[in-house]
Tab-separated table of C-alpha atoms and ligand atoms in Angstrom:
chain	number	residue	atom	x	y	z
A	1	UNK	CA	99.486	52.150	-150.510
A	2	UNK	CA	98.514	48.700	-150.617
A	3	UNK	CA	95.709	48.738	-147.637
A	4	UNK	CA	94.602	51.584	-150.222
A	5	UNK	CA	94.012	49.827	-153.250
A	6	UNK	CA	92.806	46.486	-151.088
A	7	UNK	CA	90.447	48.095	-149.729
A	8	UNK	CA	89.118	49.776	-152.540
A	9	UNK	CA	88.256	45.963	-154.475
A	10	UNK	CA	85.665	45.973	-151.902
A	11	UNK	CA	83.889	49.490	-152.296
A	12	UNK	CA	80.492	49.475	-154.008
A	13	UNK	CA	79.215	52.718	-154.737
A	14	UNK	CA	75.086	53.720	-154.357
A	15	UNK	CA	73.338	57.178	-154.581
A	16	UNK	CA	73.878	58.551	-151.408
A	17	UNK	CA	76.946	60.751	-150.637
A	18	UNK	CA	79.546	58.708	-148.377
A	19	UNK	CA	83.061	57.964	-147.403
A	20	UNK	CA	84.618	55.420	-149.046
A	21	UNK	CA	87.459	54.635	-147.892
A	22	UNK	CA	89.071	56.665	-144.223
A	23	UNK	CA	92.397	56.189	-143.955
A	24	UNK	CA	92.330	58.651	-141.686
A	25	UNK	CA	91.074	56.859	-138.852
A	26	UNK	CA	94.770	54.684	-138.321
A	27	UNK	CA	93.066	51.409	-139.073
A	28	UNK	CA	95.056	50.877	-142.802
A	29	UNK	CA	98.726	50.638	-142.526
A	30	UNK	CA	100.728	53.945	-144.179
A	31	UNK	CA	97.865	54.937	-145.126
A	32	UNK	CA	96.739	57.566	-142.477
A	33	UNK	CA	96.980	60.598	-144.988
A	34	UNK	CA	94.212	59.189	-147.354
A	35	UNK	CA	90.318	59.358	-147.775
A	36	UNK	CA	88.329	58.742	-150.622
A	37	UNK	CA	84.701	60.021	-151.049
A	38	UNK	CA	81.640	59.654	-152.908
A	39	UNK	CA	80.075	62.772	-154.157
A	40	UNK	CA	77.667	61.232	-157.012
A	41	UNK	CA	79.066	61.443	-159.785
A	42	UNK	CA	82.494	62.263	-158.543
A	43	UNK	CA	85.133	60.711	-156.496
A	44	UNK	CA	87.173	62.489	-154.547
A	45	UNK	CA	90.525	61.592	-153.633
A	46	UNK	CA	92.136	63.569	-150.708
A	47	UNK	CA	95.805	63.402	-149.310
A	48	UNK	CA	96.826	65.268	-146.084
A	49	UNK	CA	100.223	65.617	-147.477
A	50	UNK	CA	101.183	66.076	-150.829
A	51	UNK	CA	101.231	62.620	-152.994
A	52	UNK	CA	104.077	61.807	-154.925
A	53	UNK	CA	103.522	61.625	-158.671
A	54	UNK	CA	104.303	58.027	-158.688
A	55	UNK	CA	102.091	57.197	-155.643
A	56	UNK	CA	98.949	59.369	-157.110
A	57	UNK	CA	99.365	57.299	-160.195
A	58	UNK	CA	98.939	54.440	-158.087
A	59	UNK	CA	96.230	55.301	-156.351
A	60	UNK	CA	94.520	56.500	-160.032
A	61	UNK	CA	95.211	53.573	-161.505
A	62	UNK	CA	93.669	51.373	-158.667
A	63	UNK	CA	90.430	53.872	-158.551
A	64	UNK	CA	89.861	53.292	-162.531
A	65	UNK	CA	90.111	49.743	-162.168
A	66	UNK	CA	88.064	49.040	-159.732
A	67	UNK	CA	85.572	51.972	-161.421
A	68	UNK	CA	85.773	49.401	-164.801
A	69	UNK	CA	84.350	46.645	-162.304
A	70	UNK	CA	81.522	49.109	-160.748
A	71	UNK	CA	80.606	51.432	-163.095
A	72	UNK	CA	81.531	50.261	-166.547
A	73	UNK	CA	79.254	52.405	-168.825
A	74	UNK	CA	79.696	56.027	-166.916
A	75	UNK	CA	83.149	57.426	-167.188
A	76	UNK	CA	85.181	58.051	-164.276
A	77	UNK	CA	85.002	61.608	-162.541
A	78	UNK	CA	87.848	62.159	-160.166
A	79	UNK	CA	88.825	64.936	-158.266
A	80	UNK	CA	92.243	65.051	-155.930
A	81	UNK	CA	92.956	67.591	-153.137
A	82	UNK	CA	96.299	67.674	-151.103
A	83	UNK	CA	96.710	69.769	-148.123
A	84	UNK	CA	100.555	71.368	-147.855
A	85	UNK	CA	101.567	73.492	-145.610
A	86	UNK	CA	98.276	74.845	-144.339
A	87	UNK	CA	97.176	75.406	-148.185
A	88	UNK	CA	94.359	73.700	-149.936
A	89	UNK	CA	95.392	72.497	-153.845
A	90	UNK	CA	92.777	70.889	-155.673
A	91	UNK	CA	92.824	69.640	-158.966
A	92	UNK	CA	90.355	67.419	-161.622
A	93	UNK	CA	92.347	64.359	-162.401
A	94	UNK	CA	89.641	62.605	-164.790
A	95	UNK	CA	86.134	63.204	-165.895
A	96	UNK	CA	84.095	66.706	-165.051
A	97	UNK	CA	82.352	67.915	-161.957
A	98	UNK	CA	78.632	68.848	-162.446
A	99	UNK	CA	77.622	72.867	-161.839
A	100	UNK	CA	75.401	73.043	-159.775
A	101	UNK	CA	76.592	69.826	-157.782
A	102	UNK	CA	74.084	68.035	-156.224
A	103	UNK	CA	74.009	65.213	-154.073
A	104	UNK	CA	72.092	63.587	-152.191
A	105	UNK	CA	71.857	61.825	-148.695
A	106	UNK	CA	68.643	60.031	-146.492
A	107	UNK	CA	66.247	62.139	-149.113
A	108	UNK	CA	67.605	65.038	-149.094
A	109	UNK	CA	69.587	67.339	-151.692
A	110	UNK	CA	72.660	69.288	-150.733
A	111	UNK	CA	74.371	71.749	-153.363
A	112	UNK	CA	78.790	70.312	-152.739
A	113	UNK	CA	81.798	72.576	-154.263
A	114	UNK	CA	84.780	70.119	-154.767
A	115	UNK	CA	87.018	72.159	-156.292
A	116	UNK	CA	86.797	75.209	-153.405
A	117	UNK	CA	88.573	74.966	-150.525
A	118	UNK	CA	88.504	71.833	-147.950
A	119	UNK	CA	84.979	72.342	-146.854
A	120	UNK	CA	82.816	70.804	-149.304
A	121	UNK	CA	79.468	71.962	-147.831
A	122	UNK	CA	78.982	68.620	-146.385
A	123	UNK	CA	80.244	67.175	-143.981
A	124	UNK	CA	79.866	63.320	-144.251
A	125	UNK	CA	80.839	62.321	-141.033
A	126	UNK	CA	78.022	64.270	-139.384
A	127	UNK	CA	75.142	61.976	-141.597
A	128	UNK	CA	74.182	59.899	-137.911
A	129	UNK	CA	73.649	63.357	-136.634
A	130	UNK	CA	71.734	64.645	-138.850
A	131	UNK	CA	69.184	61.265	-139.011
A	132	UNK	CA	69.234	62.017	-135.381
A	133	UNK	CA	67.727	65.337	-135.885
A	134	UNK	CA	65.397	64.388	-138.948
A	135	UNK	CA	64.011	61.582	-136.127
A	136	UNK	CA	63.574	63.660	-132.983
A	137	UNK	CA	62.431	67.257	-134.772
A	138	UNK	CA	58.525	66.572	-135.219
A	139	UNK	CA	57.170	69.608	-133.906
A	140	UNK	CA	60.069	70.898	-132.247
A	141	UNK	CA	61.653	74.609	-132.455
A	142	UNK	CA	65.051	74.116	-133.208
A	143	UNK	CA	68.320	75.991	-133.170
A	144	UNK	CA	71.329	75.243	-135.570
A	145	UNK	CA	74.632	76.696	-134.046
A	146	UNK	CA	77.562	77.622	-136.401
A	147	UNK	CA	74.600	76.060	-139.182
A	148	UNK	CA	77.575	76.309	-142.117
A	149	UNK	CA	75.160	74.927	-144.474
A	150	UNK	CA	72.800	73.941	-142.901
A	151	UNK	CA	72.061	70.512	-143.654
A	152	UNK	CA	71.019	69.979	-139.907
A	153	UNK	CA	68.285	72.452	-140.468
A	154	UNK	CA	67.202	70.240	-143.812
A	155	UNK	CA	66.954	67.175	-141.545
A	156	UNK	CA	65.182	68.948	-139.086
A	157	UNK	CA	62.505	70.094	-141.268
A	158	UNK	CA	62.108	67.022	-143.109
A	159	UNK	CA	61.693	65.529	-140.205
A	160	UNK	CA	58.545	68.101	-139.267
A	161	UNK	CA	60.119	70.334	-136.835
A	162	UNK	CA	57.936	73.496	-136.928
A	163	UNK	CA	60.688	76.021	-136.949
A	164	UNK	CA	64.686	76.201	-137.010
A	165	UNK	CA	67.066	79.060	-136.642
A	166	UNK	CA	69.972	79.079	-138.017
A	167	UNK	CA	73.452	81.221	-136.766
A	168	UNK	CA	76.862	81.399	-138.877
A	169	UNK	CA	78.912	84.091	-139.035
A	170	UNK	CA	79.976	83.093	-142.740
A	171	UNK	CA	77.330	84.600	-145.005
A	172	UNK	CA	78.528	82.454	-147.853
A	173	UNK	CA	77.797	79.538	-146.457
A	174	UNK	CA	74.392	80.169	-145.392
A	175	UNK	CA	73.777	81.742	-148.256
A	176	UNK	CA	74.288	77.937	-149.910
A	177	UNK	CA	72.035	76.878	-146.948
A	178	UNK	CA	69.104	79.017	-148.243
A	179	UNK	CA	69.647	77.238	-151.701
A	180	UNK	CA	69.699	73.766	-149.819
A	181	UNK	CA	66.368	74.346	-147.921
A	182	UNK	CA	64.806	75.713	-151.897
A	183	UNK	CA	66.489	72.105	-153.110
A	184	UNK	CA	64.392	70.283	-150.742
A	185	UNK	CA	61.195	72.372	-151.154
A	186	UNK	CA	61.728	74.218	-147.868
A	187	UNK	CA	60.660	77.568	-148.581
A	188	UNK	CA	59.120	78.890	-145.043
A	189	UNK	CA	60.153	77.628	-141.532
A	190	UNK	CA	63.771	78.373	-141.350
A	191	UNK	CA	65.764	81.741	-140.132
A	192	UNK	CA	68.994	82.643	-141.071
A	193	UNK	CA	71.329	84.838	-138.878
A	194	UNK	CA	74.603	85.695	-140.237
A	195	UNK	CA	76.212	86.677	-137.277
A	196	UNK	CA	78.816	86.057	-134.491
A	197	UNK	CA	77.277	83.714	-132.070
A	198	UNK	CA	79.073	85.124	-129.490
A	199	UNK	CA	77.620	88.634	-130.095
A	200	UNK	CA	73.851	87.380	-130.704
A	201	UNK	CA	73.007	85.747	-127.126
A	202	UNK	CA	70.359	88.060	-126.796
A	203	UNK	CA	68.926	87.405	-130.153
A	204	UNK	CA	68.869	83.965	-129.932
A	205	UNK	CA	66.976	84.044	-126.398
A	206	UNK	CA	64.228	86.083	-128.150
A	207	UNK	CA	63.911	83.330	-130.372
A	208	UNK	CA	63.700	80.890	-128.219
A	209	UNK	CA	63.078	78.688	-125.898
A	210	UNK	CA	64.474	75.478	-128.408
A	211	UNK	CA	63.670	72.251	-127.736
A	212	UNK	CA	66.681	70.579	-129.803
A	213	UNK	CA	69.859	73.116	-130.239
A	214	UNK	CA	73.011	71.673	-132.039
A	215	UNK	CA	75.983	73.387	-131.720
A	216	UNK	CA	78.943	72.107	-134.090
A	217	UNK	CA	81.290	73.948	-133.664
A	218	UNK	CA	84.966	74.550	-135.457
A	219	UNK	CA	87.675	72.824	-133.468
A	220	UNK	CA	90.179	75.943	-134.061
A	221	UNK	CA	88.833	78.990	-136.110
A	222	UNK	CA	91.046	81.437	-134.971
A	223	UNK	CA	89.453	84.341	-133.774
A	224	UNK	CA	85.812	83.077	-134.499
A	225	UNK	CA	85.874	79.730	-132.086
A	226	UNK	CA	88.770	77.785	-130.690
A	227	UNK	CA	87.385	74.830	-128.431
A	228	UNK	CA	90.101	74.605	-125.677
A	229	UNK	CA	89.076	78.134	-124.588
A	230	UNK	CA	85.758	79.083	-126.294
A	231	UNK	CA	83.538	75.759	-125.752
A	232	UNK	CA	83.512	76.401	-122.303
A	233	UNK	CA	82.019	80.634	-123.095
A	234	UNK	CA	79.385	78.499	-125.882
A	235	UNK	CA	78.384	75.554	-122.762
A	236	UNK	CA	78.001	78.104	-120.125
A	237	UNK	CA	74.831	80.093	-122.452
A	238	UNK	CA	72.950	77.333	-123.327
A	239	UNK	CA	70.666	76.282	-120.812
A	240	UNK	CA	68.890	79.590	-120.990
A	241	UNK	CA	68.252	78.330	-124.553
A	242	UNK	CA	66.768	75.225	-123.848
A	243	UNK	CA	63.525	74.318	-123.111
A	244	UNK	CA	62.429	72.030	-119.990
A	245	UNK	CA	63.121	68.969	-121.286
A	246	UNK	CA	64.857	69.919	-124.034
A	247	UNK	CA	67.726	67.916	-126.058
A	248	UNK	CA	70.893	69.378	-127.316
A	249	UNK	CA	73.990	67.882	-129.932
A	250	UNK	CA	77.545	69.027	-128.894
A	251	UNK	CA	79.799	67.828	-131.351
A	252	UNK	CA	83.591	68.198	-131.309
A	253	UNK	CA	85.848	67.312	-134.297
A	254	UNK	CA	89.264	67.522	-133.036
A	255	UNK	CA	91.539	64.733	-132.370
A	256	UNK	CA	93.357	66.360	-129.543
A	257	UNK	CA	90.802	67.006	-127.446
A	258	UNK	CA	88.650	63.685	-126.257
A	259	UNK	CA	84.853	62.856	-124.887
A	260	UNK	CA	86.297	63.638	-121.365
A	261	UNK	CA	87.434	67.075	-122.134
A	262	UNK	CA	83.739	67.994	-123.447
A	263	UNK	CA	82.123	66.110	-120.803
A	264	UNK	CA	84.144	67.803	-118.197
A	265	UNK	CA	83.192	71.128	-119.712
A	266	UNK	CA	79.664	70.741	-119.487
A	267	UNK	CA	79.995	69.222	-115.613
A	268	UNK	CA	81.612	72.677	-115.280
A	269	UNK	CA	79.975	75.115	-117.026
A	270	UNK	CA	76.186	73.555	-117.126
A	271	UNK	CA	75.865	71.112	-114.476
A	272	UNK	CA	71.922	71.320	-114.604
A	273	UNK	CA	72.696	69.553	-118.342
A	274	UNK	CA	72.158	65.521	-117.519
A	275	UNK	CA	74.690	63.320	-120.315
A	276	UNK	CA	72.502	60.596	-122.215
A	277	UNK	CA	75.005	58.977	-124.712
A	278	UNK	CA	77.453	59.477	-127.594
A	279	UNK	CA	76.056	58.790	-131.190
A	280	UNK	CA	77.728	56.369	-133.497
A	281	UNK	CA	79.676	57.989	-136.361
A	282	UNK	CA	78.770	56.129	-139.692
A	283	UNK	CA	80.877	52.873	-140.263
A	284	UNK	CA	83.163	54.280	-143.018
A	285	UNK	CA	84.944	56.235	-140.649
A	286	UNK	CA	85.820	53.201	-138.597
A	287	UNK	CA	88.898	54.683	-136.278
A	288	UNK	CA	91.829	53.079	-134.277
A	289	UNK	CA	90.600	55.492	-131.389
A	290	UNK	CA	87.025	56.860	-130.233
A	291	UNK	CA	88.578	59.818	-128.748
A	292	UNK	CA	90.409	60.966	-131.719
A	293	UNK	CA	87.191	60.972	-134.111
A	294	UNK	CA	84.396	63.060	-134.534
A	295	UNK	CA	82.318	63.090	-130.656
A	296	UNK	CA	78.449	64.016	-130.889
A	297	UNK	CA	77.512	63.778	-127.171
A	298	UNK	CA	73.952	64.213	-126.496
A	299	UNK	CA	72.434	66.123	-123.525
A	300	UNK	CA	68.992	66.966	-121.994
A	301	UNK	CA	67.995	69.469	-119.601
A	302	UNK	CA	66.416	67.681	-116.980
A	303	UNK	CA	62.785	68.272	-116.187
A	304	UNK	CA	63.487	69.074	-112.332
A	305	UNK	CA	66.020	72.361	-113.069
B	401	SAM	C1	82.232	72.721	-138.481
B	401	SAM	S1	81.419	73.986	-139.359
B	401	SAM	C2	79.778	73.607	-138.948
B	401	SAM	C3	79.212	72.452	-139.740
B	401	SAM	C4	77.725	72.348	-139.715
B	401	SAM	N1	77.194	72.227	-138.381
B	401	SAM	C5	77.244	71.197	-140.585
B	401	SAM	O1	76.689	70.236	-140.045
B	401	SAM	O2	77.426	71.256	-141.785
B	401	SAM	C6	81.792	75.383	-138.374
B	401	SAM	C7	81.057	76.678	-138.752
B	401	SAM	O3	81.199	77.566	-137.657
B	401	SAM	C8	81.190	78.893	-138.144
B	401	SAM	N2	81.714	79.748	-137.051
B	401	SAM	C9	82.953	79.697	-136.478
B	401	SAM	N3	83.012	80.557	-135.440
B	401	SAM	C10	81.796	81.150	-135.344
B	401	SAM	C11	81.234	82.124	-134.468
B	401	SAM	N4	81.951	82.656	-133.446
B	401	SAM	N5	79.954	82.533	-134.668
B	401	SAM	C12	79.227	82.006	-135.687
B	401	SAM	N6	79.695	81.074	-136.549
B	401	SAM	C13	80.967	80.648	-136.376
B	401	SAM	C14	81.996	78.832	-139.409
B	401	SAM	O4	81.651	79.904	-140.263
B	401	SAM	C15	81.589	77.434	-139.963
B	401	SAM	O5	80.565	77.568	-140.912
């Protein structure tokens, strides 16, 4: 616990949504199971395995005092979620958690549920991916694979694309996607499919051609999308999708499978896709190991296919 509460003397806290501290990522000794994370005006403390009651009050105590330093005249909001056993438990430790939730990121506004489930509705380790988009959309047509909620869409548009679609089989969560493009005054210019990717090829290719496609996919849904077997099946359609010259985002966000595995796949199953380079994941998720953290590999169809 003590790389926990070191580190935590040096976090300063600003207005953007952001891990704070990734323990995670193997670089702070015994504390792998730990990540702490900004979600204005809450923190939120998460342990992959359940905390002791003596360690939690550790890890409160250190978060208050170093809140005293930071934040003196707003009191302290603090959320904690432990994963056991393949179960979620969350609970409010301090403070309240706005409703609506709103935070924000580069500009935009994204509506966050702490207290549901592990999936906040925004995924923080994805934020270099999404300025990648809101840079490289002006005027492009863009489709958002397995769009959850949609915040690539968000930085798509505010970065001028002229159109996005949007595919998730989880109704729910685009439904908070519509409300995200309404937050950030997006009320044309996006579509919204809630449907099984793998049953909507010919949709999609109606819609297209797309000159950026990001596909961000779950590492192991099971029956909806497991990567060892089903990457390969997503890979395969895509170059129909994309227009000549076109750019696409293939993310994968599972430490057992590495760059090589998802490069290998595409050499395989789209060869006429050319590799350009992996993008940076935002410094707070420093890890011990490139392969085991989040990959976003970009690709472009070359002009001469
Ligand atoms: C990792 S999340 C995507 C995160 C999102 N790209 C973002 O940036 O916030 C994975 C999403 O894939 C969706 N999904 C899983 N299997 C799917 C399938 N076969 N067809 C459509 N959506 C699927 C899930 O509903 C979930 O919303």
């Amino acid at each position: 616990m003590q790389s926990f509460i070191q580190a935590l003397a040096t976090i300063e806290l600003g207005s953007d949504a952001v891990r704070l501290f990734h323990g995670r990522g193997g670089y702070y000794a015994e504390c792998e199971h730990l990540c702490l994370d900004w979600f204005a005006p809450v923190l939120l403390l998460t342990s992959f395995t359940p905390l002791e009651e003596s360690d939690l009050a550790v890890c409160q105590q250190a978060i208050t005092e170093r809140w005293q330093v930071i934040c003196p005249d707003n009191p302290l909001n603090l959320v904690y979620q432990y994963r056991s056993g393949g179960e979620t438990h969350t609970q409010l430790l301090q403070g309240e958690v706005p409703e609506p939730h709103i935070v924000s990121e580069n500009g935009a506004q994204f509506q966050v549920h702490l207290m549901r489930g592990q999936n906040h509705g925004l995924f923080l380790d994805m934020a270099n991916g999404r300025e990648w988009v809101r840079a490289n959309a002006r005027y492009k047509k863009v489709l958002n694979l397995f769009a959850y909620t949609c915040g690539f869409s968000v930085a798509a548009l505010q970065g001028g694309a002229d159109e996005v679609v949007n595919i998730d089989m989880s109704k729910g969560a685009l439904s908070i996607g519509k409300q995200n493009h309404l937050l950030n005054g997006f009320s044309a210019g996006a579509r919204f499919l809630p449907h099984d990717i793998f049953k909507s090829w010919g949709k999609l290719k109606k819609l297209g051609p797309y000159d950026i496609i990001v596909a961000d996919p779950p590492s192991n849904q099971k029956g909806s999308f497991v990567a060892t077997k089903d990457y390969v099946r997503l890979i395969r359609r895509l170059p129909e999708l994309l227009a000549q010259n076109g750019e696409l985002l293939l993310c994968l966000n599972a430490p057992e499978l590495d760059t090589a595995f998802l490069r290998q796949q595409v050499a395989d199953a789209a060869p006429t896709l050319e590799y350009i380079t992996r993008l940076d994941n935002p410094p707070a998720f420093i890890d011990v190991s490139q392969d085991k953290s989040l990959k976003v590999l970009r690709y472009c169809r070359s002009a001469s296919v």
